[in-house]
Amino acid sequence: MTIENPHVEKETQLWVGPQHPGVTGNMAIQVWLTGDTIQRGITHVGYLHRGFEKLMERRKFIQSFPIVCRICVPEPDTNEYLLAASIEELGGITIPEKAVWLRTLVLEMSRLASLVQQIGGGAGATGLGAVPNWTYTLRDYILDSFEELTGGRVYHMYMVYGGVRRDLPVGFAERMEATLRKIEERLPYIDKVTFQSSVWRERTQGVGLTDPAWVKEMGISGPAIRAMGFARDVRRDFPYLAYPELDFSVITSTGGDIYARMEIRRHEVVESIKIIRQVLQKMPKDGPVAAPIPNVFTWRIPTGQTYVRAEASRGEMGYYTVTDGSDKVRRVHVRGASYVHGFAMAERMFEGLNIADLHPTLVSIPTCPPEMER
Amino acid sequence: MNEFVQEIQARFEVLWSNPQRPDLMQIGVRQVNALPLLTWLKSNTGYFILNHFSAVDWIEDGEFQLTYLLTDYAARRSLMVCVRIDRAAPTAESVHHLWPEAVTYEQEMFEMFGISFPGSPRQGVDLLLEGWEDIPPMRRDFDTAAFAEEAFGFRPGRTHTNPRDRVAIAFGQKGFLHDH
């Protein structure tokens, strides 16, 4: 209340981020509060803009791989795949069978690493410090496998036009299986501390709600839409790579709250493990891992445009790519799931939210600012 | 998919169409027909989700291309609507009233390409480039090399950069750390 007008609540403006452990990455939320209730909020980005799309316009096709993987740190392989798939489509290149399976393996490993990280982040945002310690350890085991396969832990640059860089090392499947078992063994502990804890359920159920009516208005995807009961998954709706040959479930829930989104991730970890096992089992043992492509220094691709999509752990990710007959792309536009989630959806979710629930809500979406800014 | 394009053709003039993939159809329409077409698609068809909205600079044609990607998730198909606008006076009708996420797409296109969407709520508000005074950087005629040279060009460094020289200054030419 103010002295001038006792019927108007005093409003406080608060900046949350860009450096804040509860904000997913370098972005800021400007909120206006009455008491501890958020009246409205705006997402601010621009702290990470590195002009990736412009850089790609000035480089030959092959030179874009070290750029695109940096668009999402926890899950770089989706970007590598989408760039490769879009240029291959426009350039008329078909990748060999073995490369199809290796790409599927890497994409699913990447999803798994990102999903366990998000579970830890979600628990950490509600004050449960042990869970992030567990899940980041599990993610590190997956990064060990990435290092063995690709030579890089965080950024892999494993996919190239025409396929992938190399075949699986000898004994990789056994070591991957050991990592998958470690994750499975840890999941019951995570369940006890979070999903089976009445305190945590109280903290996350009915909080950070999304409205199913938004689905018709916005391009919501991933766990955010599946938490509202919509079984929408790019791997199932627009099948790519080896996913049509794999048996997996699209997990849904109906809560539309933090708990529902985290619960979906918890079950998707199991599905992801199932997929990796199937890929390792069904993958052809022999065959080339890459198809021949034109000389990368002189390769020109005819005029064309396409949109290629894949399911990242956050939702639908797509690359709009335009070529003009030259040796460089004319335009690449990266459509990350976070673009819709972080701006239009999050700003609606902020309204009426308690300030203490802001961070668990943000982490439960979650957003990846580099894919919003590119 | 071709029948659907014919249905669009019957209502709005389709300049060209290209079945890029079985699940992706591309069409080109005149700017005057863009908003009526998008409104019709959103209201009367399954293509009511805007997946993606961006621009391409065709500087040699003196035009920008606006690309709207709409998806019908029930039919598992996408429609890419391409609209060319004049590059000299780049203005297009806002679609924020149809899709709320278009607010930031339009905000970004104003900042990066200089394309104006009158009536769009955050038009002219900085999104990524605070205090940017050069030409919009995603335009093809923006010289990235010249900008980098000017903004991050070579600056003279310290006088002494070789540790060996510093040791020589401190301890004489036969400093005890070296030259044994």
Coordinates of C-alpha atoms in Angstrom, one line a residue, chain A residues 69-252:
Chain A
C69 CA 28.1 -27.4 -31.1
R70 CA 28.6 -24.3 -28.9
I71 CA 24.9 -23.3 -29.4
C72 CA 24.0 -25.7 -26.5
V73 CA 26.7 -26.7 -24.0
P74 CA 24.8 -29.6 -22.3
E75 CA 23.6 -31.1 -25.6
P76 CA 25.8 -30.1 -28.5
D77 CA 25.1 -33.1 -30.7
T78 CA 21.6 -32.1 -31.7
N79 CA 23.1 -29.1 -33.3
E80 CA 25.7 -31.1 -35.1
Y81 CA 23.1 -33.5 -36.4
L82 CA 20.7 -30.8 -37.6
L83 CA 23.4 -28.9 -39.5
A84 CA 24.7 -32.1 -41.1
A85 CA 21.2 -33.3 -41.9
S86 CA 20.1 -30.1 -43.5
I87 CA 23.2 -29.6 -45.6
E88 CA 23.1 -33.3 -46.7
E89 CA 19.5 -32.9 -47.7
L90 CA 20.2 -29.8 -49.8
G91 CA 23.5 -31.3 -51.1
G92 CA 21.9 -34.6 -52.1
I93 CA 24.0 -36.8 -49.8
T94 CA 22.8 -40.1 -48.3
I95 CA 24.6 -41.4 -45.2
P96 CA 25.4 -45.1 -44.8
E97 CA 23.4 -47.4 -42.5
K98 CA 26.1 -47.6 -39.9
A99 CA 26.4 -43.8 -39.6
V100 CA 22.6 -43.7 -39.1
W101 CA 22.9 -45.9 -36.0
L102 CA 26.0 -44.1 -34.7
R103 CA 24.3 -40.8 -35.0
T104 CA 21.3 -42.1 -33.2
L105 CA 23.6 -43.5 -30.4
V106 CA 25.3 -40.1 -30.0
L107 CA 22.1 -38.2 -30.0
E108 CA 20.6 -40.4 -27.3
M109 CA 23.7 -40.3 -25.2
S110 CA 23.5 -36.6 -25.4
R111 CA 19.9 -36.5 -24.4
L112 CA 20.6 -38.8 -21.5
A113 CA 23.5 -36.7 -20.2
S114 CA 21.3 -33.6 -20.5
L115 CA 18.3 -35.3 -18.8
V116 CA 20.2 -36.4 -15.7
Q117 CA 21.7 -33.0 -15.5
Q118 CA 18.3 -31.4 -15.6
I119 CA 17.0 -33.7 -12.9
G120 CA 19.9 -32.6 -10.7
G121 CA 19.3 -29.0 -11.5
G122 CA 15.6 -29.3 -10.7
A123 CA 16.3 -30.8 -7.3
G124 CA 19.1 -28.3 -6.6
A125 CA 16.8 -25.4 -7.3
T126 CA 14.6 -26.6 -4.4
G127 CA 17.6 -26.9 -2.1
L128 CA 18.5 -30.6 -2.4
G129 CA 22.2 -30.3 -2.9
A130 CA 23.0 -34.0 -2.9
V131 CA 21.0 -34.8 -6.1
P132 CA 23.0 -32.5 -8.4
N133 CA 26.2 -34.1 -7.0
W134 CA 24.9 -37.5 -7.9
T135 CA 23.6 -36.5 -11.3
Y136 CA 26.6 -34.5 -12.4
T137 CA 28.7 -37.5 -11.5
L138 CA 26.5 -39.6 -13.7
R139 CA 26.8 -37.1 -16.5
D140 CA 30.6 -37.2 -16.2
Y141 CA 30.5 -41.0 -16.7
I142 CA 28.6 -40.3 -20.0
L143 CA 31.1 -37.7 -20.9
D144 CA 33.8 -40.3 -20.4
S145 CA 32.1 -42.4 -23.1
F146 CA 31.9 -39.3 -25.3
E147 CA 35.6 -38.7 -24.8
E148 CA 36.4 -42.3 -25.7
L149 CA 34.2 -42.2 -28.8
T150 CA 34.9 -38.7 -30.1
G151 CA 38.0 -37.3 -28.3
G152 CA 36.0 -34.5 -26.7
R153 CA 34.1 -34.4 -23.5
V154 CA 31.8 -31.4 -23.9
Y155 CA 32.0 -30.5 -27.6
H156 CA 32.4 -33.5 -29.8
M157 CA 32.3 -32.5 -33.5
Y158 CA 31.7 -36.2 -34.1
M159 CA 29.3 -35.8 -37.0
V160 CA 30.5 -34.7 -40.4
Y161 CA 28.8 -34.4 -43.7
G162 CA 28.2 -37.9 -45.0
G163 CA 28.3 -39.6 -41.6
V164 CA 30.5 -39.7 -38.6
R165 CA 34.2 -39.4 -38.0
R166 CA 35.0 -42.9 -36.7
D167 CA 33.5 -46.3 -35.6
L168 CA 33.0 -47.4 -32.0
P169 CA 36.2 -48.3 -30.2
V170 CA 36.7 -52.0 -29.2
G171 CA 34.8 -52.8 -26.0
F172 CA 32.8 -49.5 -26.1
A173 CA 29.5 -51.3 -25.7
E174 CA 30.5 -53.0 -22.5
R175 CA 31.8 -49.8 -21.0
M176 CA 28.7 -48.0 -22.0
E177 CA 26.6 -50.7 -20.4
A178 CA 28.5 -50.3 -17.2
T179 CA 27.7 -46.5 -17.2
L180 CA 24.0 -47.2 -17.9
R181 CA 23.9 -49.6 -14.9
K182 CA 25.5 -46.9 -12.7
I183 CA 22.7 -44.5 -13.7
E184 CA 20.0 -47.2 -13.1
E185 CA 21.5 -48.0 -9.6
R186 CA 21.3 -44.3 -8.6
L187 CA 17.8 -43.6 -9.8
P188 CA 16.1 -45.2 -6.7
Y189 CA 18.1 -42.9 -4.5
I190 CA 17.0 -39.9 -6.5
D191 CA 13.4 -41.1 -6.3
K192 CA 13.5 -41.3 -2.5
V193 CA 14.9 -37.8 -2.1
T194 CA 12.6 -36.2 -4.6
F195 CA 9.6 -37.9 -6.2
Q196 CA 8.8 -40.0 -3.1
S197 CA 9.5 -37.1 -0.6
S198 CA 6.3 -35.5 0.7
V199 CA 8.2 -32.3 1.3
W200 CA 9.5 -32.1 -2.3
R201 CA 6.1 -33.0 -3.7
E202 CA 4.5 -30.3 -1.6
R203 CA 7.1 -27.9 -3.0
T204 CA 6.6 -28.8 -6.7
Q205 CA 3.1 -30.0 -7.2
G206 CA 0.7 -27.3 -8.4
V207 CA 3.5 -24.9 -8.8
G208 CA 4.8 -23.4 -12.1
L209 CA 1.7 -24.3 -13.9
T210 CA 1.2 -24.3 -17.7
D211 CA -2.2 -24.0 -19.3
P212 CA -3.1 -26.6 -22.0
A213 CA -4.8 -23.9 -23.9
W214 CA -1.3 -22.4 -24.7
V215 CA -0.5 -25.4 -26.8
K216 CA -2.8 -24.1 -29.6
E217 CA -1.1 -20.7 -29.4
M218 CA 2.6 -21.4 -29.0
G219 CA 5.1 -23.9 -30.3
I220 CA 5.6 -25.6 -26.9
S221 CA 7.4 -28.9 -27.1
G222 CA 9.4 -31.5 -25.1
P223 CA 8.7 -32.2 -21.5
A224 CA 6.8 -28.9 -21.2
I225 CA 4.1 -30.1 -23.6
R226 CA 4.2 -33.7 -22.5
A227 CA 3.6 -32.6 -18.9
M228 CA 0.2 -31.3 -20.1
G229 CA -0.8 -34.7 -21.5
F230 CA 0.1 -34.2 -25.1
A231 CA 2.1 -37.1 -26.5
R232 CA 4.2 -35.0 -28.9
D233 CA 7.7 -36.1 -29.6
V234 CA 9.7 -35.3 -32.8
R235 CA 11.2 -38.8 -32.6
R236 CA 7.8 -40.3 -33.0
D237 CA 5.9 -37.6 -35.0
F238 CA 8.6 -36.9 -37.6
P239 CA 10.9 -40.0 -37.4
Y240 CA 14.5 -39.6 -38.3
L241 CA 17.7 -41.7 -38.2
A242 CA 17.1 -45.1 -36.6
Y243 CA 14.2 -44.1 -34.3
P244 CA 11.5 -45.7 -36.4
E245 CA 13.2 -49.1 -35.7
L246 CA 13.5 -48.6 -31.9
D247 CA 11.0 -49.4 -29.2
F248 CA 10.4 -46.6 -26.8
S249 CA 7.5 -44.8 -25.1
V250 CA 6.6 -41.2 -25.2
I251 CA 6.1 -40.3 -21.6
T252 CA 3.2 -38.0 -20.6

